[in-house]
CSV table of C-alpha atoms and ligand atoms in Angstrom, one decimal:
chain,number,residue,atom,x,y,z
A,1,MET,CA,-0.4,0.1,-0.1
A,2,LYS,CA,2.8,2.1,1.0
A,3,ILE,CA,4.6,1.8,-2.4
A,4,ILE,CA,1.7,2.6,-4.3
A,5,LYS,CA,1.1,5.8,-1.8
A,6,THR,CA,4.8,6.7,-2.9
A,7,LEU,CA,4.6,6.1,-6.6
A,8,ALA,CA,1.2,8.4,-6.6
A,9,LEU,CA,2.9,11.2,-4.6
A,10,ALA,CA,6.0,11.1,-6.9
A,11,ALA,CA,3.8,11.2,-10.1
A,12,GLY,CA,1.9,14.1,-8.6
A,13,ILE,CA,5.0,16.0,-7.8
A,14,GLY,CA,6.2,15.3,-11.5
A,15,ALA,CA,3.3,16.8,-13.0
A,16,LEU,CA,3.3,19.6,-10.7
A,17,LEU,CA,6.8,20.4,-11.8
A,18,SER,CA,6.1,19.6,-15.3
A,19,SER,CA,3.3,21.9,-15.3
A,20,ALA,CA,4.8,24.6,-13.1
A,21,SER,CA,7.8,24.4,-15.7
A,22,TYR,CA,5.8,24.5,-18.3
A,23,ALA,CA,3.5,27.3,-17.0
A,24,GLU,CA,6.5,29.4,-16.0
A,25,GLY,CA,7.1,29.7,-19.6
A,26,LEU,CA,10.5,31.5,-20.6
A,27,SER,CA,10.6,33.9,-18.0
A,28,GLY,CA,14.4,34.1,-17.1
A,29,LYS,CA,15.4,32.4,-20.4
A,30,VAL,CA,18.5,33.9,-22.6
A,31,ILE,CA,17.7,34.4,-26.1
A,32,GLY,CA,20.2,35.3,-28.8
A,33,PHE,CA,18.2,37.1,-31.7
A,34,SER,CA,20.5,37.9,-34.8
A,35,GLN,CA,18.6,40.4,-36.7
A,36,ILE,CA,19.1,41.5,-40.4
A,37,GLY,CA,19.2,45.3,-39.6
A,38,SER,CA,16.7,48.2,-40.0
A,39,GLU,CA,16.2,48.3,-44.0
A,40,SER,CA,12.5,48.5,-44.0
A,41,GLY,CA,10.0,50.0,-42.1
A,42,TRP,CA,8.7,46.4,-41.8
A,43,ARG,CA,12.2,45.0,-40.4
A,44,ALA,CA,11.7,48.1,-37.6
A,45,ALA,CA,8.2,46.7,-36.8
A,46,GLU,CA,9.8,42.9,-36.0
A,47,THR,CA,12.3,43.7,-34.2
A,48,SER,CA,10.4,46.4,-32.1
A,49,VAL,CA,7.4,43.8,-31.4
A,50,THR,CA,10.2,40.8,-30.8
A,51,LYS,CA,11.5,43.3,-27.7
A,52,ALA,CA,8.2,44.1,-26.6
A,53,GLU,CA,7.2,40.3,-26.8
A,54,ALA,CA,10.4,39.4,-25.0
A,55,GLU,CA,9.8,41.9,-22.2
A,56,LYS,CA,6.6,40.6,-22.0
A,57,LEU,CA,7.3,37.0,-21.3
A,58,GLY,CA,10.7,37.9,-18.9
A,59,ILE,CA,12.9,36.9,-21.5
A,60,ASP,CA,16.8,38.3,-21.6
A,61,LEU,CA,17.1,38.9,-25.2
A,62,LYS,CA,20.6,39.6,-26.4
A,63,PHE,CA,19.8,41.9,-29.4
A,64,ALA,CA,22.7,42.1,-32.3
A,65,ASP,CA,22.1,44.1,-35.5
A,66,ALA,CA,24.3,42.8,-38.5
A,67,GLN,CA,23.7,46.0,-40.8
A,68,GLN,CA,22.5,43.3,-43.3
A,69,LYS,CA,25.8,41.7,-43.4
A,70,GLN,CA,25.8,37.5,-43.1
A,71,GLU,CA,29.5,37.8,-41.4
A,72,ASN,CA,28.1,39.8,-38.8
A,73,GLN,CA,25.2,37.3,-38.1
A,74,ILE,CA,27.5,34.4,-38.3
A,75,LYS,CA,29.6,36.2,-35.6
A,76,ALA,CA,27.0,37.1,-33.5
A,77,ILE,CA,25.5,33.4,-33.4
A,78,ARG,CA,29.1,32.4,-32.7
A,79,GLY,CA,28.9,34.6,-29.4
A,80,PHE,CA,25.4,33.6,-28.5
A,81,ILE,CA,27.1,30.0,-28.4
A,82,ALA,CA,29.6,30.9,-26.2
A,83,GLN,CA,27.6,33.0,-24.1
A,84,GLY,CA,25.7,29.4,-23.6
A,85,VAL,CA,22.2,31.2,-24.6
A,86,ASP,CA,19.1,28.9,-24.0
A,87,ALA,CA,17.8,29.5,-27.8
A,88,ILE,CA,18.7,31.6,-30.9
A,89,LEU,CA,16.4,33.4,-33.1
A,90,VAL,CA,17.6,34.2,-36.5
A,91,ALA,CA,16.6,36.3,-39.6
A,92,PRO,CA,18.9,35.1,-42.2
A,93,VAL,CA,19.8,38.0,-44.7
A,94,VAL,CA,20.5,34.9,-47.4
A,95,ALA,CA,19.7,31.8,-48.1
A,96,THR,CA,23.0,29.9,-48.2
A,97,GLY,CA,25.9,29.8,-46.2
A,98,TRP,CA,24.2,28.6,-42.9
A,99,GLU,CA,25.7,24.9,-42.2
A,100,GLU,CA,28.8,25.5,-40.7
A,101,VAL,CA,27.8,27.9,-37.8
A,102,LEU,CA,24.1,26.0,-37.2
A,103,THR,CA,25.9,23.1,-36.9
A,104,GLU,CA,27.7,24.8,-34.1
A,105,ALA,CA,24.7,25.9,-32.3
A,106,LYS,CA,23.4,22.3,-32.8
A,107,GLU,CA,26.5,20.7,-31.3
A,108,ALA,CA,26.2,23.2,-28.5
A,109,ASN,CA,22.7,21.7,-28.0
A,110,ILE,CA,21.1,25.4,-28.5
A,111,PRO,CA,18.0,25.2,-30.5
A,112,VAL,CA,17.5,27.5,-33.5
A,113,VAL,CA,14.3,29.5,-34.8
A,114,LEU,CA,14.1,31.0,-38.0
A,115,LEU,CA,12.5,34.1,-38.7
A,116,ASP,CA,11.1,35.5,-41.9
A,117,ARG,CA,13.0,34.1,-44.3
A,118,GLY,CA,14.2,30.8,-45.1
A,119,ILE,CA,17.5,28.9,-45.6
A,120,ASP,CA,18.7,25.9,-48.2
A,121,ALA,CA,20.3,23.8,-45.3
A,122,PRO,CA,19.6,20.6,-43.5
A,123,GLU,CA,16.0,20.9,-41.7
A,124,ASP,CA,17.4,19.2,-38.5
A,125,LEU,CA,20.0,22.3,-38.2
A,126,TYR,CA,17.0,24.3,-36.8
A,127,LEU,CA,14.3,23.7,-34.7
A,128,THR,CA,11.4,25.5,-37.1
A,129,SER,CA,11.1,28.5,-39.2
A,130,VAL,CA,8.4,31.1,-39.0
A,131,ALA,CA,7.5,32.9,-42.1
A,132,SER,CA,5.4,34.0,-44.7
A,133,ASP,CA,4.0,31.9,-47.8
A,134,GLN,CA,6.5,34.0,-50.1
A,135,VAL,CA,5.5,32.2,-53.2
A,136,LYS,CA,1.8,33.1,-52.1
A,137,GLU,CA,2.3,36.8,-51.5
A,138,GLY,CA,4.3,37.0,-55.2
A,139,ARG,CA,1.3,35.1,-56.7
A,140,VAL,CA,-1.3,37.3,-55.0
A,141,ALA,CA,0.2,40.5,-56.2
A,142,GLY,CA,0.3,39.1,-59.6
A,143,GLU,CA,-3.3,38.2,-59.7
A,144,TRP,CA,-4.5,41.3,-58.7
A,145,LEU,CA,-2.6,42.9,-61.4
A,146,VAL,CA,-4.0,40.5,-64.0
A,147,ALA,CA,-7.6,41.5,-63.3
A,148,GLU,CA,-6.8,45.2,-62.5
A,149,VAL,CA,-5.8,45.8,-65.8
A,150,GLY,CA,-7.7,43.6,-67.7
A,151,ASP,CA,-6.8,42.8,-71.6
A,152,ARG,CA,-4.7,46.0,-71.9
A,153,GLN,CA,-1.0,45.5,-72.8
A,154,CYS,CA,0.8,46.2,-69.5
A,155,ASN,CA,4.5,46.7,-69.1
A,156,VAL,CA,5.9,45.6,-65.7
A,157,VAL,CA,9.1,46.7,-63.9
A,158,GLU,CA,9.8,44.7,-60.7
A,159,LEU,CA,12.3,45.8,-57.9
A,160,GLN,CA,13.7,42.7,-56.4
A,161,GLY,CA,14.2,42.3,-52.8
A,162,THR,CA,18.0,41.6,-51.2
A,163,VAL,CA,19.9,39.2,-53.8
A,164,GLY,CA,19.9,35.9,-52.9
A,165,SER,CA,17.0,36.0,-50.0
A,166,SER,CA,14.3,34.0,-50.0
A,167,PRO,CA,11.6,36.4,-50.3
A,168,ALA,CA,13.3,38.0,-53.3
A,169,ILE,CA,13.4,34.6,-55.2
A,170,ASN,CA,10.1,33.2,-54.0
A,171,ARG,CA,8.2,36.6,-54.6
A,172,LYS,CA,9.9,36.5,-57.7
A,173,GLN,CA,8.6,33.1,-58.7
A,174,GLY,CA,5.4,33.6,-57.2
A,175,PHE,CA,4.5,36.8,-58.9
A,176,GLU,CA,5.4,35.1,-62.4
A,177,GLU,CA,3.3,32.5,-62.0
A,178,GLY,CA,0.5,35.2,-60.9
A,179,ILE,CA,0.9,36.5,-64.5
A,180,ALA,CA,1.6,33.5,-66.5
A,181,GLY,CA,-1.7,33.1,-68.0
A,182,ALA,CA,-2.0,36.6,-69.3
A,183,ALA,CA,-0.3,37.0,-72.6
A,184,ASN,CA,-0.9,40.8,-72.3
A,185,LEU,CA,1.5,41.4,-69.3
A,186,ALA,CA,5.0,41.2,-69.3
A,187,ILE,CA,8.0,42.0,-66.9
A,188,ILE,CA,10.3,44.5,-69.3
A,189,ARG,CA,12.6,45.5,-66.5
A,190,SER,CA,13.8,43.8,-63.0
A,191,GLN,CA,16.7,44.5,-60.8
A,192,THR,CA,17.4,44.7,-57.2
A,193,GLY,CA,16.5,47.1,-54.7
A,194,ASP,CA,17.7,45.3,-51.7
A,195,PHE,CA,14.4,46.1,-50.1
A,196,THR,CA,15.4,49.9,-49.0
A,197,ARG,CA,13.8,53.0,-50.0
A,198,SER,CA,16.4,54.6,-51.3
A,199,LYS,CA,17.7,51.7,-53.6
A,200,GLY,CA,14.1,51.5,-54.7
A,201,LYS,CA,13.8,55.2,-55.6
A,202,GLU,CA,17.3,55.0,-57.7
A,203,VAL,CA,16.5,51.7,-59.4
A,204,MET,CA,13.2,53.1,-60.8
A,205,GLU,CA,14.8,56.0,-61.7
A,206,GLY,CA,17.4,53.7,-63.8
A,207,PHE,CA,13.9,52.2,-65.2
A,208,LEU,CA,12.2,55.1,-66.1
A,209,LYS,CA,15.3,56.7,-68.0
A,210,ALA,CA,15.8,53.3,-69.5
A,211,GLU,CA,12.0,53.3,-71.0
A,212,GLY,CA,11.9,57.0,-72.5
A,213,GLY,CA,10.4,58.6,-69.5
A,214,GLY,CA,8.3,55.7,-68.7
A,215,ALA,CA,5.1,56.3,-70.6
A,216,ASN,CA,5.4,53.0,-71.7
A,217,ILE,CA,5.5,51.4,-68.2
A,218,CYS,CA,2.1,50.3,-66.7
A,219,ALA,CA,3.0,48.6,-63.6
A,220,VAL,CA,5.9,48.9,-61.1
A,221,TYR,CA,5.7,45.3,-58.7
A,222,ALA,CA,8.2,45.9,-55.5
A,223,HIS,CA,8.8,42.7,-53.4
A,224,ASN,CA,8.5,45.8,-50.4
A,225,ASP,CA,6.4,48.4,-49.9
A,226,ASP,CA,9.8,50.7,-48.9
A,227,MET,CA,11.0,50.3,-52.3
A,228,ALA,CA,7.5,50.8,-54.1
A,229,VAL,CA,7.3,54.3,-51.6
A,230,GLY,CA,10.8,54.9,-53.2
A,231,ALA,CA,9.8,54.2,-56.4
A,232,ILE,CA,6.9,56.7,-55.9
A,233,GLN,CA,8.8,59.5,-55.6
A,234,ALA,CA,10.6,58.6,-58.6
A,235,ILE,CA,7.2,58.3,-60.7
A,236,LYS,CA,6.4,61.8,-59.2
A,237,ASP,CA,9.9,63.3,-60.0
A,238,ALA,CA,9.7,62.1,-63.6
A,239,GLY,CA,6.4,64.1,-64.1
A,240,LEU,CA,3.8,60.8,-63.8
A,241,LYS,CA,1.1,59.6,-61.5
A,242,PRO,CA,1.9,56.8,-59.4
A,243,GLY,CA,-1.2,54.8,-58.8
A,244,SER,CA,-2.8,56.1,-62.0
A,245,ASP,CA,-0.1,56.5,-65.1
A,246,ILE,CA,2.1,53.8,-63.7
A,247,LEU,CA,0.1,51.1,-61.2
A,248,VAL,CA,1.9,50.3,-57.8
A,249,VAL,CA,1.7,46.9,-56.1
A,250,SER,CA,3.8,45.5,-53.3
A,251,ILE,CA,3.8,43.5,-50.0
A,252,ASP,CA,4.7,44.1,-46.2
A,253,ALA,CA,1.3,46.4,-45.3
A,254,VAL,CA,3.3,49.1,-43.7
A,255,PRO,CA,1.8,52.4,-43.0
A,256,ASP,CA,3.6,54.5,-45.3
A,257,ILE,CA,1.9,52.2,-48.4
A,258,PHE,CA,-1.8,52.8,-46.7
A,259,ALA,CA,-0.8,56.8,-46.4
A,260,ALA,CA,0.3,56.4,-50.4
A,261,MET,CA,-3.0,54.5,-51.0
A,262,VAL,CA,-4.8,57.6,-49.2
A,263,ALA,CA,-3.2,60.1,-51.9
A,264,GLY,CA,-3.7,57.5,-54.7
A,265,GLU,CA,-0.5,57.1,-55.3
A,266,ALA,CA,-0.6,53.2,-54.3
A,267,ASN,CA,-2.8,50.3,-55.8
A,268,ALA,CA,-2.3,47.0,-53.7
A,269,THR,CA,-0.5,45.3,-51.0
A,270,VAL,CA,-0.1,42.2,-49.4
A,271,GLU,CA,0.0,42.1,-45.7
A,272,LEU,CA,3.3,40.3,-43.7
A,273,THR,CA,2.6,40.2,-40.4
A,274,PRO,CA,5.6,41.9,-38.1
A,275,ASN,CA,4.8,39.4,-35.0
A,276,MET,CA,6.7,36.4,-36.0
A,277,ALA,CA,8.4,36.4,-32.3
A,278,GLY,CA,4.9,35.3,-30.9
A,279,PRO,CA,4.8,31.8,-32.7
A,280,ALA,CA,8.4,31.6,-32.2
A,281,PHE,CA,8.4,32.2,-28.2
A,282,ALA,CA,5.0,30.0,-28.3
A,283,ALA,CA,7.2,26.7,-29.8
A,284,LEU,CA,10.2,27.2,-27.8
A,285,ASP,CA,8.3,27.5,-24.4
A,286,ALA,CA,6.8,23.9,-25.5
A,287,TYR,CA,10.1,22.8,-26.6
A,288,LEU,CA,12.3,23.7,-23.7
A,289,ASN,CA,9.4,23.4,-20.8
A,290,ALA,CA,8.0,20.3,-22.2
A,291,GLY,CA,10.1,18.4,-25.1
A,292,THR,CA,7.4,19.2,-27.5
A,293,VAL,CA,8.6,19.5,-30.8
A,294,PRO,CA,7.1,22.1,-33.2
A,295,GLU,CA,6.0,21.9,-37.1
A,296,LYS,CA,9.0,22.8,-38.9
A,297,PHE,CA,7.1,25.2,-40.8
A,298,ILE,CA,4.7,27.8,-39.0
A,299,ILE,CA,3.0,29.9,-41.9
A,300,THR,CA,1.9,33.4,-41.2
A,301,GLU,CA,-1.2,34.6,-43.2
A,302,SER,CA,-1.3,37.2,-46.3
A,303,LYS,CA,-3.6,39.2,-47.2
A,304,LEU,CA,-4.6,41.4,-49.9
A,305,TYR,CA,-5.2,44.8,-49.2
A,306,THR,CA,-6.4,47.8,-51.8
A,307,PRO,CA,-7.8,51.3,-51.6
A,308,ALA,CA,-11.1,49.8,-51.6
A,309,ASP,CA,-10.1,48.3,-47.4
A,310,ASP,CA,-10.2,51.6,-45.5
A,311,PRO,CA,-6.6,52.9,-46.1
A,312,GLN,CA,-6.7,55.4,-43.6
A,313,GLY,CA,-8.2,53.2,-41.0
A,314,GLU,CA,-5.7,50.7,-41.6
A,315,TYR,CA,-2.6,53.6,-41.5
A,316,ASP,CA,-4.0,54.4,-37.9
A,317,ARG,CA,-4.2,51.0,-36.8
A,318,ARG,CA,-0.4,49.9,-37.9
A,319,LYS,CA,0.8,53.0,-36.3
A,320,GLY,CA,0.5,52.2,-32.9
A,321,LEU,CA,2.2,48.8,-33.8
A,322,GLY,CA,6.1,49.4,-33.6
A,323,TYR,CA,6.7,50.7,-37.1
B,1,GZL,C1,10.1,38.9,-45.5
B,1,GZL,C2,11.1,40.0,-45.1
B,1,GZL,C3,11.5,41.1,-46.0
B,1,GZL,C4,10.3,42.1,-45.9
B,1,GZL,C5,10.8,43.2,-46.2
B,1,GZL,O1,9.4,37.9,-44.9
B,1,GZL,O2,12.2,39.0,-44.9
B,1,GZL,O3,12.9,41.8,-45.2
B,1,GZL,O4,9.3,42.3,-46.7
B,1,GZL,C6,12.5,43.2,-45.4
B,1,GZL,O5,10.6,44.4,-45.6
B,1,GZL,O6,13.7,43.9,-45.8
């Protein structure tokens, strides 16, 4: 009888501890975050949302800004490993070149979670990846443009994201899929604007010059809103009307693209949530405290917005979200 009682007591304490440790969440955990940089309004929002989430959960977040350089990210990850952090978040600037450093993290038994971009590496090198379906984002943008122009001839110029990054690769593929069935749409120029406003403006200026001032350009597709906002300025400087002479379609749904919609200067954006940290921390909590292995890919929602969707209200709503 005594043995049964002892076993029941032990089981009870075990359950209490595991539920307590699970309930305790990530409070007190040290988590390294290798962030790409602050190249866009969306990236700045992702950083502020991640820091706010960490604060709320009592996480000691070690933040490293890589200024968009992979070597700085690799250095930061090695530093986190040396510190013996409990977990590492990485927003990988490009898709290749991660196997060596992520193998070091794996050998140090430190779980890695990828945020907002993917990598070409064995999947056992990271616990999970929290990102949008970037091919779908491009496809939604392409399909919107096909519907918008009907059967009129539409020459498109494309502002690509950072060369070699998963969103640049995937959003290009998706957009091409989206317009594939429309013989009247063609991408006539495509170049990287590195996801920044200034480079987006500069490259759009080059497109306009190369196309005789831009009278034959029907639309600009930008892999993010920041490059689109830069392109809008270039179109205005060239004496054309963005949003009508040249349609503007992009991705992220940052406040400034809604301000452009209110001004009649932008036509469509596909939303990307800046809150990748929420699902990342939830997966780490379950893994570190209860040994639960998450799905390998946690996919965030993508939603199309146009001027028909209360852009002023969307601007006001997002303004307070850390952009
Ligand atoms: C996409 C993300 C991209 C954003 C850009 O998931 O990596 O990086 O669309 C940012 O604004 O630069």
